[in-house]
XYZ file of N, CA and C in Angstrom:
372
model
N -202.870 9.778 94.102
C -202.151 8.608 93.640
C -201.795 8.817 92.159
N -200.559 8.550 91.824
C -200.121 8.732 90.441
C -200.585 7.575 89.570
N -200.514 7.752 88.270
C -200.886 6.681 87.334
C -200.023 5.444 87.567
N -198.737 5.670 87.815
C -197.816 4.545 88.037
C -198.195 3.781 89.311
N -198.511 4.493 90.372
C -198.907 3.844 91.619
C -200.204 3.061 91.442
N -201.131 3.635 90.694
C -202.394 2.957 90.427
C -202.164 1.687 89.609
N -201.311 1.770 88.598
C -200.987 0.595 87.787
C -200.330 -0.486 88.637
N -199.478 -0.099 89.554
C -198.828 -1.068 90.435
C -199.847 -1.715 91.369
N -200.783 -0.925 91.872
C -201.832 -1.469 92.744
C -202.676 -2.487 91.983
N -203.028 -2.159 90.743
C -203.819 -3.089 89.930
C -203.033 -4.362 89.634
N -201.753 -4.237 89.343
C -200.914 -5.409 89.070
C -200.849 -6.318 90.302
N -200.694 -5.737 91.481
C -200.666 -6.549 92.716
C -202.008 -7.239 92.941
N -203.087 -6.541 92.648
C -204.414 -7.138 92.811
C -204.590 -8.322 91.865
N -204.141 -8.183 90.617
C -204.256 -9.296 89.667
C -203.444 -10.507 90.141
N -202.262 -10.261 90.689
C -201.430 -11.349 91.209
C -202.142 -12.045 92.363
N -202.761 -11.278 93.255
C -203.488 -11.880 94.385
C -204.673 -12.711 93.910
N -205.380 -12.224 92.895
C -206.522 -12.961 92.347
C -206.061 -14.309 91.792
N -205.014 -14.299 91.000
C -204.508 -15.539 90.405
C -204.003 -16.490 91.488
N -203.286 -15.964 92.475
C -202.750 -16.808 93.547
C -203.881 -17.480 94.323
N -204.939 -16.729 94.632
C -206.066 -17.315 95.360
C -206.747 -18.390 94.529
N -207.006 -18.089 93.269
C -207.679 -19.063 92.395
C -206.852 -20.342 92.289
N -205.552 -20.201 92.068
C -204.687 -21.382 91.946
C -204.621 -22.181 93.245
N -204.725 -21.522 94.372
C -204.684 -22.220 95.661
C -205.889 -23.135 95.853
N -206.960 -22.919 95.094
C -208.167 -23.748 95.226
C -208.135 -24.980 94.322
N -207.120 -25.097 93.473
C -207.040 -26.259 92.581
C -207.088 -27.541 93.401
N -207.846 -28.499 92.918
C -207.998 -29.776 93.608
C -209.225 -29.844 94.493
N -209.805 -28.697 94.858
C -211.035 -28.706 95.651
C -212.177 -29.259 94.801
N -213.169 -29.816 95.458
C -214.287 -30.438 94.749
C -215.309 -29.413 94.268
N -215.991 -29.772 93.186
C -217.115 -28.989 92.685
C -218.354 -29.383 93.481
N -219.162 -28.388 93.819
C -220.470 -28.632 94.422
C -221.396 -27.505 93.970
N -222.530 -27.850 93.399
C -223.470 -26.855 92.902
C -223.860 -25.901 94.026
N -223.765 -24.601 93.755
C -224.162 -23.584 94.715
C -223.137 -23.286 95.795
N -222.007 -23.969 95.781
C -221.013 -23.810 96.844
C -220.106 -22.608 96.591
N -219.665 -22.000 97.692
C -218.758 -20.858 97.577
C -217.619 -20.975 98.597
N -217.089 -22.178 98.736
C -215.900 -22.402 99.552
C -216.244 -22.779 100.978
N -215.247 -23.055 101.795
C -213.841 -22.910 101.454
C -213.209 -24.121 100.760
N -213.891 -25.267 100.726
C -213.281 -26.440 100.083
C -214.131 -27.039 98.969
N -215.273 -26.468 98.720
C -216.150 -26.890 97.624
C -216.634 -25.630 96.906
N -216.707 -25.715 95.580
C -217.012 -24.535 94.779
C -217.877 -24.889 93.578
N -218.700 -23.947 93.154
C -219.208 -23.976 91.787
C -218.487 -22.834 91.072
N -218.673 -22.719 89.770
C -217.839 -21.772 89.015
C -218.000 -20.338 89.492
N -219.235 -19.886 89.685
C -219.436 -18.493 90.078
C -219.112 -18.260 91.550
N -219.237 -19.287 92.374
C -218.826 -19.167 93.768
C -217.324 -18.985 93.879
N -216.590 -19.712 93.048
C -215.133 -19.591 93.037
C -214.699 -18.201 92.578
N -215.262 -17.710 91.497
C -214.850 -16.401 91.000
C -215.281 -15.278 91.952
N -216.474 -15.394 92.535
C -216.933 -14.365 93.478
C -215.999 -14.290 94.676
N -215.648 -15.424 95.249
C -214.760 -15.426 96.410
C -213.358 -14.971 96.033
N -212.909 -15.336 94.850
C -211.580 -14.942 94.400
C -211.467 -13.434 94.291
N -212.415 -12.788 93.647
C -212.361 -11.332 93.502
C -212.605 -10.612 94.826
N -213.296 -11.250 95.720
C -213.539 -10.627 97.026
C -212.237 -10.418 97.789
N -211.227 -11.239 97.502
C -209.903 -11.102 98.125
C -209.327 -9.710 97.885
N -209.678 -9.106 96.747
C -209.175 -7.755 96.442
C -210.281 -6.701 96.561
N -211.367 -7.040 97.249
C -212.408 -6.061 97.538
C -213.476 -5.891 96.478
N -213.532 -6.791 95.510
C -214.546 -6.701 94.461
C -215.665 -7.690 94.767
N -216.870 -7.183 94.912
C -218.026 -8.040 95.207
C -218.745 -8.397 93.914
N -219.001 -9.684 93.744
C -219.722 -10.171 92.571
C -220.905 -11.016 93.027
N -221.964 -11.041 92.248
C -223.081 -11.922 92.571
C -222.695 -13.383 92.352
N -223.403 -14.288 93.010
C -223.143 -15.720 92.849
C -223.984 -16.242 91.685
N -223.654 -15.772 90.503
C -224.352 -16.156 89.284
C -223.417 -15.927 88.103
N -223.153 -16.956 87.329
C -222.249 -16.798 86.185
C -222.826 -15.809 85.169
N -224.117 -15.841 84.991
C -224.756 -14.929 84.034
C -224.603 -13.468 84.468
N -224.830 -13.213 85.751
C -224.694 -11.843 86.261
C -223.237 -11.391 86.249
N -222.323 -12.288 86.570
C -220.901 -11.937 86.549
C -220.439 -11.593 85.138
N -220.984 -12.276 84.141
C -220.587 -12.051 82.749
C -220.983 -10.669 82.241
N -221.805 -9.955 83.003
C -222.193 -8.599 82.627
C -221.415 -7.538 83.391
N -220.552 -7.943 84.308
C -219.793 -7.006 85.126
C -218.505 -6.578 84.437
N -217.973 -5.465 84.865
C -216.702 -4.987 84.352
C -216.786 -4.542 82.905
N -215.624 -4.387 82.320
C -215.512 -3.925 80.939
C -215.114 -5.093 80.044
N -215.817 -5.265 78.959
C -215.458 -6.323 78.014
C -214.172 -5.940 77.293
N -213.223 -6.879 77.215
C -211.961 -6.637 76.518
C -211.756 -7.736 75.480
N -210.944 -7.436 74.485
C -210.684 -8.410 73.429
C -209.749 -9.494 73.954
N -209.766 -10.669 73.354
C -208.826 -11.713 73.763
C -207.375 -11.245 73.695
N -207.066 -10.440 72.718
C -205.692 -9.953 72.562
C -205.269 -9.031 73.706
N -206.209 -8.261 74.241
C -205.854 -7.333 75.314
C -206.176 -7.876 76.710
N -206.671 -9.108 76.797
C -206.987 -9.706 78.096
C -205.719 -9.839 78.936
N -205.882 -9.619 80.244
C -204.769 -9.703 81.183
C -205.031 -10.785 82.212
N -203.945 -11.262 82.795
C -204.046 -12.186 83.914
C -204.940 -11.547 84.967
N -205.854 -12.318 85.534
C -206.777 -11.808 86.535
C -208.113 -11.381 85.979
N -208.260 -11.355 84.649
C -209.559 -11.021 84.059
C -210.526 -12.193 84.234
N -211.794 -11.873 84.213
C -212.839 -12.889 84.275
C -213.025 -13.485 82.887
N -213.084 -14.806 82.818
C -213.372 -15.508 81.572
C -214.834 -15.939 81.667
N -215.636 -15.530 80.697
C -217.056 -15.851 80.743
C -217.485 -16.492 79.432
N -218.318 -17.488 79.550
C -218.959 -18.110 78.397
C -220.346 -18.538 78.854
N -221.156 -18.998 77.962
C -222.539 -19.316 78.316
C -222.605 -20.224 79.552
N -223.126 -19.665 80.639
C -223.357 -20.435 81.852
C -222.110 -20.837 82.615
N -220.973 -20.219 82.342
C -219.745 -20.622 83.025
C -218.775 -19.450 83.117
N -217.999 -19.419 84.216
C -216.984 -18.391 84.421
C -215.726 -19.002 85.024
N -214.607 -18.323 84.815
C -213.326 -18.719 85.387
C -212.428 -17.500 85.487
N -211.194 -17.729 85.921
C -210.220 -16.656 86.096
C -209.065 -16.879 85.126
N -208.741 -15.881 84.337
C -207.613 -15.966 83.406
C -206.309 -15.947 84.202
N -205.476 -16.988 84.028
C -204.219 -17.089 84.777
C -202.994 -17.084 83.875
N -203.196 -17.054 82.599
C -202.095 -17.033 81.646
C -202.660 -17.057 80.250
N -201.790 -17.076 79.294
C -202.235 -17.041 77.905
C -203.119 -18.248 77.587
N -204.413 -17.990 77.418
C -205.414 -19.003 77.087
C -205.505 -20.123 78.127
N -205.243 -19.775 79.413
C -205.416 -20.728 80.509
C -206.279 -20.063 81.581
N -207.121 -20.884 82.213
C -207.961 -20.358 83.285
C -208.043 -21.366 84.425
N -208.379 -20.865 85.604
C -208.729 -21.709 86.739
C -210.237 -21.620 86.849
N -210.872 -22.793 86.966
C -212.330 -22.813 87.094
C -212.782 -24.055 87.828
N -214.047 -24.039 88.232
C -214.710 -25.193 88.822
C -215.587 -25.767 87.709
N -215.096 -26.809 87.008
C -215.720 -27.220 85.748
C -217.072 -27.919 85.818
N -217.431 -28.532 86.904
C -218.745 -29.163 86.943
C -218.796 -30.376 87.849
N -219.979 -30.958 87.950
C -220.226 -32.089 88.847
C -219.239 -33.225 88.613
N -218.742 -33.769 89.717
C -217.821 -34.893 89.648
C -216.387 -34.497 89.318
N -216.125 -33.208 89.182
C -214.780 -32.736 88.832
C -214.244 -31.831 89.925
N -212.980 -31.492 89.801
C -212.330 -30.641 90.790
C -211.897 -29.323 90.142
N -211.697 -28.326 90.977
C -211.175 -27.053 90.495
C -209.841 -27.330 89.818
N -209.666 -26.779 88.636
C -208.492 -27.096 87.836
C -208.017 -25.887 87.041
N -206.800 -25.988 86.560
C -206.277 -25.004 85.619
C -206.243 -25.686 84.269
N -206.817 -25.056 83.268
C -206.905 -25.696 81.955
C -206.941 -24.659 80.839
N -206.809 -25.168 79.624
C -206.887 -24.303 78.456
C -208.314 -23.811 78.269
N -208.445 -22.609 77.747
C -209.743 -22.017 77.454
C -210.131 -22.433 76.042
N -211.295 -23.004 75.918
C -211.789 -23.380 74.594
C -212.546 -22.208 73.997
N -212.227 -21.892 72.767
C -212.918 -20.785 72.097
C -214.319 -21.223 71.704
N -215.266 -20.438 72.126
C -216.657 -20.673 71.758
C -217.239 -19.348 71.267
N -218.402 -19.429 70.681
C -219.029 -18.203 70.181
C -219.438 -17.267 71.312
N -219.596 -17.787 72.523
C -220.015 -16.944 73.641
C -218.848 -16.519 74.530
N -217.619 -16.886 74.195
C -216.453 -16.555 75.014
C -216.224 -15.050 75.066
N -216.013 -14.549 76.272
C -215.648 -13.151 76.438
C -214.759 -12.987 77.666
N -213.985 -11.931 77.653
C -213.113 -11.599 78.772
C -213.629 -10.290 79.357
N -213.706 -10.228 80.701
C -214.225 -9.059 81.385
C -213.166 -8.517 82.338
N -212.868 -7.231 82.223
C -211.868 -6.578 83.058
C -212.548 -6.020 84.301
N -212.206 -6.553 85.475
C -212.751 -6.088 86.730
C -211.727 -5.312 87.545
N -210.452 -5.503 87.236
C -209.363 -4.827 87.949
C -208.664 -3.894 86.979
N -208.739 -2.606 87.247
C -208.031 -1.607 86.441
C -208.384 -1.629 85.033
């Protein structure tokens, strides 16, 4: 496989990850849930990446140690957004899809900068 073909495969995978995550918007949050209509943050990200063959543990802390850490400037759509005790999927410039917590629904929202914020590259 050439570099160009590999880059195209990674780009398609990132698009699939974002499409799956966005399709879950509006679903309810439930602690420990991993779909198909209720999610917690790490359940949502684990199932989302599984669509492209990437297996992740159902733990935000464990997920935050996976992949390669990248700078905010070099973060790409489809990267994992991790912060203390929480994870989401990067879907655009400083926007993520996540399952924010009890009483809330899966949503797309702005990423708040915190001291623990990091982006993790799992695809390419």
